[in-house]
Amino acid sequence: MAPHRARRRRIRRTGRRTLVHTVVASAVLVGGTAAGAVYVKAQAHDRGSLVSSPSASPGTSSSASAASSSPSQEASVEPVTEPTVDRDALLAETMKAVALENGAAVSVAVFDIDSGEGAFDTASIVKVDILATLLLQAQDADRHLTAAEKTYATAMITNSDNASASALWDIIGQADGLDAANERFGLTGTSAGDGALWGLTQTTAADQLTLLQQVFGNDSELGEASRTYLQGLMGEIAADQHWGVSAAADGTRWALKNGWLARSSTGLWDINSIGRVTVDGDEYLVATLSNGNTTKAKGISLVEAAAKAAVAAFSAA
């Protein structure tokens, strides 16, 4: 085990340190939660002008190749005496290879399981959230899923069946049900779609990481049986949907859910992918969200490149 992984485990057990800083890579965030969970987040835009946000230092990001600026502290932290890995610099370098077409934007976040922005349309990745909500509601009612609910859940996750998603959307109480569950899950930047428009739920890469931690982590509102059930479905995705964050895995050890949506108003594509990947025996949770893609194929290439870059920066440290 590499020394830096051992240090992160010690931080997780003590639960005393929080380290958050930002740097432009395009916009990159590297941080650790109070529980010691370390993640990397990156955003890229095609704009050549200066960009800024409350959580990122201003800088240029033409074709995701902007030079990084000096990190700045964003929160009061306990002094860290141990050497830390400069993952923002690593990600800044790897993200140079991620090319965006005009008008496209991508956000990526990665979480190392071993260690402990603007909103995007979810498209079909919200189906993980819908099923997580259904499972949470079933737990609260102390009941098992019905045979019909299981049939809908299987089709919704493994084949991305929209009719099944709509059926479960109604069962969970549509937006009100999803928002109530997400409050318990800890999603703070996600807003459910209006009426029957579950695919237009708005979310962030950071929130999708939080959701993935609910699905794959032990510190979850979902019980072990619910997590195992949802994880299993995400590992049985139809062959024509074997793309996205799985590109960052070595071999076939991954579980995911993809989303794709051509916006009727612009003809441009939202392409998203979330899931768990394994690299050299280590497991990572990865969320990649994008919009403004002129074709589905270009969007897939973008989210795969972003996922590879983020995981490579993390696993190389």
Short mmCIF file of C-alpha atoms in Angstrom, two decimals:
data_model
loop_
_atom_site.label_atom_id
_atom_site.label_comp_id
_atom_site.label_asym_id
_atom_site.label_seq_id
_atom_site.Cartn_x
_atom_site.Cartn_y
_atom_site.Cartn_z
CA MET A 1 0.00 0.00 0.00
CA ALA A 2 1.32 3.42 -0.95
CA PRO A 3 2.15 5.72 2.01
CA HIS A 4 -0.33 8.42 0.96
CA ARG A 5 -3.20 5.93 1.13
CA ALA A 6 -2.23 4.93 4.65
CA ARG A 7 -2.21 8.59 5.71
CA ARG A 8 -5.70 9.12 4.34
CA ARG A 9 -6.97 6.17 6.33
CA ARG A 10 -5.57 7.69 9.52
CA ILE A 11 -7.32 10.97 8.73
CA ARG A 12 -10.58 9.15 8.17
CA ARG A 13 -10.43 7.41 11.52
CA THR A 14 -9.69 10.57 13.49
CA GLY A 15 -12.26 12.61 11.56
CA ARG A 16 -10.54 15.85 12.53
CA ARG A 17 -9.23 17.31 9.28
CA THR A 18 -10.93 19.08 6.46
CA LEU A 19 -8.85 20.21 3.51
CA VAL A 20 -10.40 22.10 0.62
CA HIS A 21 -8.68 24.21 -1.98
CA THR A 22 -9.28 25.30 -5.53
CA VAL A 23 -7.13 25.81 -8.58
CA VAL A 24 -7.90 26.49 -12.22
CA ALA A 25 -7.11 23.61 -14.51
CA SER A 26 -9.81 24.58 -16.12
CA ALA A 27 -11.62 24.80 -12.70
CA VAL A 28 -10.30 22.08 -10.41
CA LEU A 29 -11.21 21.21 -6.86
CA VAL A 30 -9.26 18.82 -4.69
CA GLY A 31 -10.42 18.22 -1.16
CA GLY A 32 -11.13 16.05 1.81
CA THR A 33 -14.21 15.87 3.95
CA ALA A 34 -14.22 15.84 7.72
CA ALA A 35 -14.32 12.05 7.47
CA GLY A 36 -11.16 12.06 5.38
CA ALA A 37 -12.81 11.30 2.05
CA VAL A 38 -10.60 12.68 -0.71
CA TYR A 39 -11.96 13.61 -4.10
CA VAL A 40 -10.97 15.41 -7.28
CA LYS A 41 -13.38 17.58 -9.21
CA ALA A 42 -12.70 19.20 -12.56
CA GLN A 43 -14.71 21.40 -14.85
CA ALA A 44 -13.84 22.34 -18.41
CA HIS A 45 -15.40 24.85 -20.77
CA ASP A 46 -14.55 25.82 -24.32
CA ARG A 47 -14.47 29.52 -23.43
CA GLY A 48 -11.21 31.36 -23.90
CA SER A 49 -12.26 34.22 -21.65
CA LEU A 50 -11.76 34.49 -17.92
CA VAL A 51 -14.19 32.46 -15.85
CA SER A 52 -14.85 32.47 -12.14
CA SER A 53 -17.21 31.04 -9.55
CA PRO A 54 -17.53 31.14 -5.77
CA SER A 55 -15.55 27.90 -5.57
CA ALA A 56 -12.87 28.49 -8.17
CA SER A 57 -10.08 30.96 -8.79
CA PRO A 58 -10.37 32.87 -12.06
CA GLY A 59 -8.32 31.70 -15.01
CA THR A 60 -8.44 30.80 -18.68
CA SER A 61 -9.62 27.44 -19.94
CA SER A 62 -9.50 27.32 -23.72
CA SER A 63 -10.07 23.69 -24.81
CA ALA A 64 -9.47 22.59 -21.20
CA SER A 65 -5.78 23.49 -21.45
CA ALA A 66 -5.43 26.50 -19.17
CA ALA A 67 -2.36 26.77 -16.95
CA SER A 68 -3.13 26.26 -13.28
CA SER A 69 -2.95 29.05 -10.74
CA SER A 70 -1.68 28.84 -7.19
CA PRO A 71 -4.00 26.95 -4.80
CA SER A 72 -5.89 29.07 -2.33
CA GLN A 73 -7.41 27.92 0.96
CA GLU A 74 -11.22 27.94 0.94
CA ALA A 75 -11.87 26.82 4.51
CA SER A 76 -10.28 27.04 7.92
CA VAL A 77 -8.33 23.83 8.43
CA GLU A 78 -6.17 22.17 11.03
CA PRO A 79 -2.51 22.48 9.95
CA VAL A 80 -1.42 19.45 7.95
CA THR A 81 2.12 18.43 8.79
CA GLU A 82 2.29 15.36 6.57
CA PRO A 83 3.39 15.79 2.93
CA THR A 84 0.43 16.06 0.59
CA VAL A 85 0.18 15.12 -3.06
CA ASP A 86 -0.48 17.98 -5.48
CA ARG A 87 -3.40 16.33 -7.28
CA ASP A 88 -4.58 19.64 -8.71
CA ALA A 89 -1.33 19.92 -10.67
CA LEU A 90 -1.62 16.32 -11.79
CA LEU A 91 -5.17 16.84 -12.95
CA ALA A 92 -4.27 20.13 -14.63
CA GLU A 93 -1.72 18.24 -16.69
CA THR A 94 -3.97 15.30 -17.57
CA MET A 95 -6.95 17.53 -18.39
CA LYS A 96 -4.89 19.17 -21.14
CA ALA A 97 -5.68 16.13 -23.25
CA VAL A 98 -9.44 16.63 -22.87
CA ALA A 99 -10.57 18.59 -25.92
CA LEU A 100 -13.98 20.24 -26.04
CA GLU A 101 -15.89 21.40 -29.07
CA ASN A 102 -17.36 24.89 -29.11
CA GLY A 103 -20.26 25.28 -26.69
CA ALA A 104 -19.60 22.07 -24.75
CA ALA A 105 -18.91 21.86 -21.02
CA VAL A 106 -17.93 18.97 -18.77
CA SER A 107 -17.68 18.45 -15.01
CA VAL A 108 -15.98 15.43 -13.44
CA ALA A 109 -15.58 14.28 -9.85
CA VAL A 110 -13.78 11.22 -8.47
CA PHE A 111 -13.75 9.70 -4.99
CA ASP A 112 -11.18 7.23 -3.67
CA ILE A 113 -13.12 4.56 -1.76
CA ASP A 114 -9.96 3.40 -0.01
CA SER A 115 -9.41 6.82 1.53
CA GLY A 116 -12.40 6.80 3.23
CA GLU A 117 -20.38 24.51 -10.18
CA GLY A 118 -23.01 24.89 -12.51
CA ALA A 119 -25.95 22.46 -12.64
CA PHE A 120 -26.44 19.92 -15.43
CA ASP A 121 -29.50 18.02 -16.66
CA THR A 122 -29.36 14.53 -15.24
CA ALA A 123 -30.96 12.76 -18.20
CA SER A 124 -31.08 9.04 -17.31
CA ILE A 125 -28.51 9.05 -14.49
CA VAL A 126 -31.42 10.22 -12.31
CA LYS A 127 -32.71 6.66 -12.55
CA VAL A 128 -30.18 5.67 -9.88
CA ASP A 129 -31.63 8.40 -7.67
CA ILE A 130 -35.18 7.25 -8.42
CA LEU A 131 -34.41 3.68 -7.39
CA ALA A 132 -32.48 4.82 -4.32
CA THR A 133 -35.53 6.87 -3.33
CA LEU A 134 -37.86 3.90 -3.84
CA LEU A 135 -35.61 1.68 -1.72
CA LEU A 136 -35.44 4.30 1.03
CA GLN A 137 -39.22 4.65 1.05
CA ALA A 138 -39.62 0.86 1.19
CA GLN A 139 -37.22 0.72 4.13
CA ASP A 140 -39.22 3.39 5.95
CA ALA A 141 -42.41 1.39 5.37
CA ASP A 142 -40.66 -1.83 6.45
CA ARG A 143 -41.59 -3.59 3.23
CA HIS A 144 -39.94 -5.32 0.28
CA LEU A 145 -40.25 -4.09 -3.28
CA THR A 146 -43.21 -5.58 -5.12
CA ALA A 147 -42.71 -7.86 -8.11
CA ALA A 148 -43.83 -5.03 -10.41
CA GLU A 149 -41.42 -2.57 -8.79
CA LYS A 150 -38.53 -5.02 -9.24
CA THR A 151 -39.45 -5.49 -12.90
CA TYR A 152 -39.51 -1.73 -13.41
CA ALA A 153 -36.23 -1.29 -11.51
CA THR A 154 -34.39 -3.90 -13.56
CA ALA A 155 -35.54 -2.46 -16.88
CA MET A 156 -34.90 1.13 -15.74
CA ILE A 157 -31.31 0.55 -14.64
CA THR A 158 -30.00 -2.21 -16.91
CA ASN A 159 -31.74 -1.09 -20.13
CA SER A 160 -32.43 2.55 -19.22
CA ASP A 161 -36.11 1.98 -19.99
CA ASN A 162 -37.97 5.29 -19.80
CA ALA A 163 -41.46 3.88 -19.32
CA SER A 164 -40.24 1.98 -16.26
CA ALA A 165 -38.61 5.13 -14.93
CA SER A 166 -41.87 7.05 -15.36
CA ALA A 167 -43.77 4.32 -13.50
CA LEU A 168 -41.37 4.42 -10.55
CA TRP A 169 -41.28 8.24 -10.68
CA ASP A 170 -45.02 8.21 -10.01
CA ILE A 171 -44.67 5.58 -7.28
CA ILE A 172 -42.09 7.63 -5.33
CA GLY A 173 -44.24 10.77 -5.52
CA GLN A 174 -42.41 12.43 -8.43
CA ALA A 175 -40.38 15.54 -7.55
CA ASP A 176 -41.54 15.78 -3.95
CA GLY A 177 -40.48 12.21 -3.24
CA LEU A 178 -37.09 12.59 -4.90
CA ASP A 179 -36.32 15.90 -3.21
CA ALA A 180 -37.29 14.54 0.22
CA ALA A 181 -35.01 11.51 -0.23
CA ASN A 182 -32.16 13.65 -1.55
CA GLU A 183 -32.33 15.83 1.54
CA ARG A 184 -31.67 12.73 3.61
CA PHE A 185 -28.99 11.53 1.19
CA GLY A 186 -27.18 14.86 1.55
CA LEU A 187 -27.59 16.13 -2.01
CA THR A 188 -27.59 19.93 -1.74
CA GLY A 189 -27.35 20.99 -5.39
CA THR A 190 -29.96 18.74 -6.98
CA SER A 191 -33.50 19.83 -7.87
CA ALA A 192 -36.04 17.31 -9.20
CA GLY A 193 -37.64 17.89 -12.59
CA ASP A 194 -41.16 19.32 -12.80
CA GLY A 195 -44.15 17.08 -13.34
CA ALA A 196 -43.25 14.02 -15.40
CA LEU A 197 -39.93 15.51 -16.56
CA TRP A 198 -37.63 13.42 -14.37
CA GLY A 199 -34.85 13.63 -17.00
CA LEU A 200 -34.62 17.40 -16.51
CA THR A 201 -33.67 17.05 -12.85
CA GLN A 202 -30.77 19.45 -12.24
CA THR A 203 -27.63 18.23 -10.48
CA THR A 204 -23.88 18.70 -10.00
CA ALA A 205 -20.95 16.30 -10.21
CA ALA A 206 -20.34 16.74 -6.47
CA ASP A 207 -23.94 15.77 -5.68
CA GLN A 208 -23.67 12.71 -7.88
CA LEU A 209 -20.61 11.66 -5.87
CA THR A 210 -22.69 12.04 -2.72
CA LEU A 211 -25.36 9.82 -4.25
CA LEU A 212 -22.77 7.23 -5.27
CA GLN A 213 -21.47 7.18 -1.70
CA GLN A 214 -25.02 6.40 -0.58
CA VAL A 215 -25.12 3.50 -3.05
CA PHE A 216 -21.60 2.11 -2.59
CA GLY A 217 -20.55 3.32 0.86
CA ASN A 218 -21.29 1.91 4.29
CA ASP A 219 -22.28 5.24 5.87
CA SER A 220 -25.59 5.41 4.04
CA GLU A 221 -29.28 5.97 4.57
CA LEU A 222 -29.75 2.80 2.52
CA GLY A 223 -29.44 -0.55 4.26
CA GLU A 224 -26.99 -3.21 3.12
CA ALA A 225 -29.64 -5.17 1.21
CA SER A 226 -30.78 -2.04 -0.65
CA ARG A 227 -27.22 -1.07 -1.55
CA THR A 228 -26.36 -4.56 -2.75
CA TYR A 229 -29.48 -4.66 -4.91
CA LEU A 230 -28.78 -1.33 -6.58
CA GLN A 231 -25.08 -2.10 -7.04
CA GLY A 232 -25.97 -5.38 -8.70
CA LEU A 233 -28.24 -3.74 -11.25
CA MET A 234 -25.58 -1.13 -12.06
CA GLY A 235 -23.19 -3.99 -12.79
CA GLU A 236 -25.57 -5.56 -15.32
CA ILE A 237 -25.90 -2.71 -17.80
CA ALA A 238 -26.91 -3.66 -21.36
CA ALA A 239 -23.97 -4.16 -23.72
CA ASP A 240 -24.81 -1.17 -25.91
CA GLN A 241 -24.41 1.07 -22.86
CA HIS A 242 -20.92 -0.09 -21.86
CA TRP A 243 -19.41 3.36 -22.12
CA GLY A 244 -18.73 6.34 -19.87
CA VAL A 245 -16.85 6.10 -16.59
CA SER A 246 -16.09 2.44 -17.35
CA ALA A 247 -13.43 3.75 -19.74
CA ALA A 248 -11.36 4.66 -16.66
CA ALA A 249 -11.45 1.11 -15.28
CA ASP A 250 -8.94 -1.62 -15.97
CA GLY A 251 -10.88 -4.56 -17.35
CA THR A 252 -14.55 -5.14 -16.62
CA ARG A 253 -14.71 -4.31 -12.91
CA TRP A 254 -17.16 -1.44 -12.93
CA ALA A 255 -20.79 -0.56 -12.18
CA LEU A 256 -22.44 2.45 -13.81
CA LYS A 257 -25.45 4.32 -15.12
CA ASN A 258 -25.29 6.53 -18.17
CA GLY A 259 -27.58 9.32 -19.31
CA TRP A 260 -28.04 10.91 -22.73
CA LEU A 261 -30.50 13.48 -23.93
CA ALA A 262 -30.77 15.61 -27.07
CA ARG A 263 -32.32 18.93 -26.08
CA SER A 264 -35.19 19.80 -28.39
CA SER A 265 -34.54 23.53 -28.11
CA THR A 266 -30.93 23.36 -29.34
CA GLY A 267 -30.34 19.88 -30.75
CA LEU A 268 -27.28 19.65 -28.48
CA TRP A 269 -26.63 16.61 -26.32
CA ASP A 270 -26.39 16.13 -22.55
CA ILE A 271 -24.11 13.13 -21.92
CA ASN A 272 -23.52 11.93 -18.35
CA SER A 273 -22.02 8.89 -16.65
CA ILE A 274 -21.72 7.90 -12.98
CA GLY A 275 -20.43 4.79 -11.25
CA ARG A 276 -17.68 2.82 -9.56
CA VAL A 277 -14.49 1.69 -11.31
CA THR A 278 -11.53 -0.41 -10.26
CA VAL A 279 -7.97 0.55 -11.19
CA ASP A 280 -4.99 -1.53 -10.03
CA GLY A 281 -7.11 -3.06 -7.30
CA ASP A 282 -8.33 0.30 -5.97
CA GLU A 283 -11.96 1.37 -6.29
CA TYR A 284 -13.10 4.87 -7.24
CA LEU A 285 -16.47 6.54 -7.51
CA VAL A 286 -16.62 8.77 -10.59
CA ALA A 287 -19.24 11.21 -11.91
CA THR A 288 -18.91 12.95 -15.28
CA LEU A 289 -21.55 15.40 -16.51
CA SER A 290 -21.54 17.26 -19.81
CA ASN A 291 -23.75 19.37 -22.03
CA GLY A 292 -23.52 21.27 -25.31
CA ASN A 293 -22.26 18.29 -27.33
CA THR A 294 -23.14 18.38 -31.03
CA THR A 295 -23.48 14.58 -31.21
CA LYS A 296 -23.96 11.74 -28.77
CA ALA A 297 -20.68 10.17 -29.88
CA LYS A 298 -18.71 13.36 -29.18
CA GLY A 299 -20.32 13.62 -25.75
CA ILE A 300 -19.39 10.04 -24.92
CA SER A 301 -15.79 10.69 -25.96
CA LEU A 302 -15.74 13.79 -23.77
CA VAL A 303 -17.03 12.16 -20.58
CA GLU A 304 -14.75 9.17 -21.08
CA ALA A 305 -11.72 11.43 -21.52
CA ALA A 306 -12.66 13.44 -18.44
CA ALA A 307 -13.16 10.29 -16.35
CA LYS A 308 -9.81 8.88 -17.46
CA ALA A 309 -8.05 12.16 -16.71
CA ALA A 310 -9.52 12.50 -13.23
CA VAL A 311 -8.86 8.90 -12.19
CA ALA A 312 -5.36 9.00 -13.69
CA ALA A 313 -4.53 12.13 -11.68
CA PHE A 314 -5.81 10.51 -8.53
CA SER A 315 -4.37 7.02 -8.95
CA ALA A 316 -0.98 8.35 -10.06
CA ALA A 317 -0.54 10.19 -6.75
#
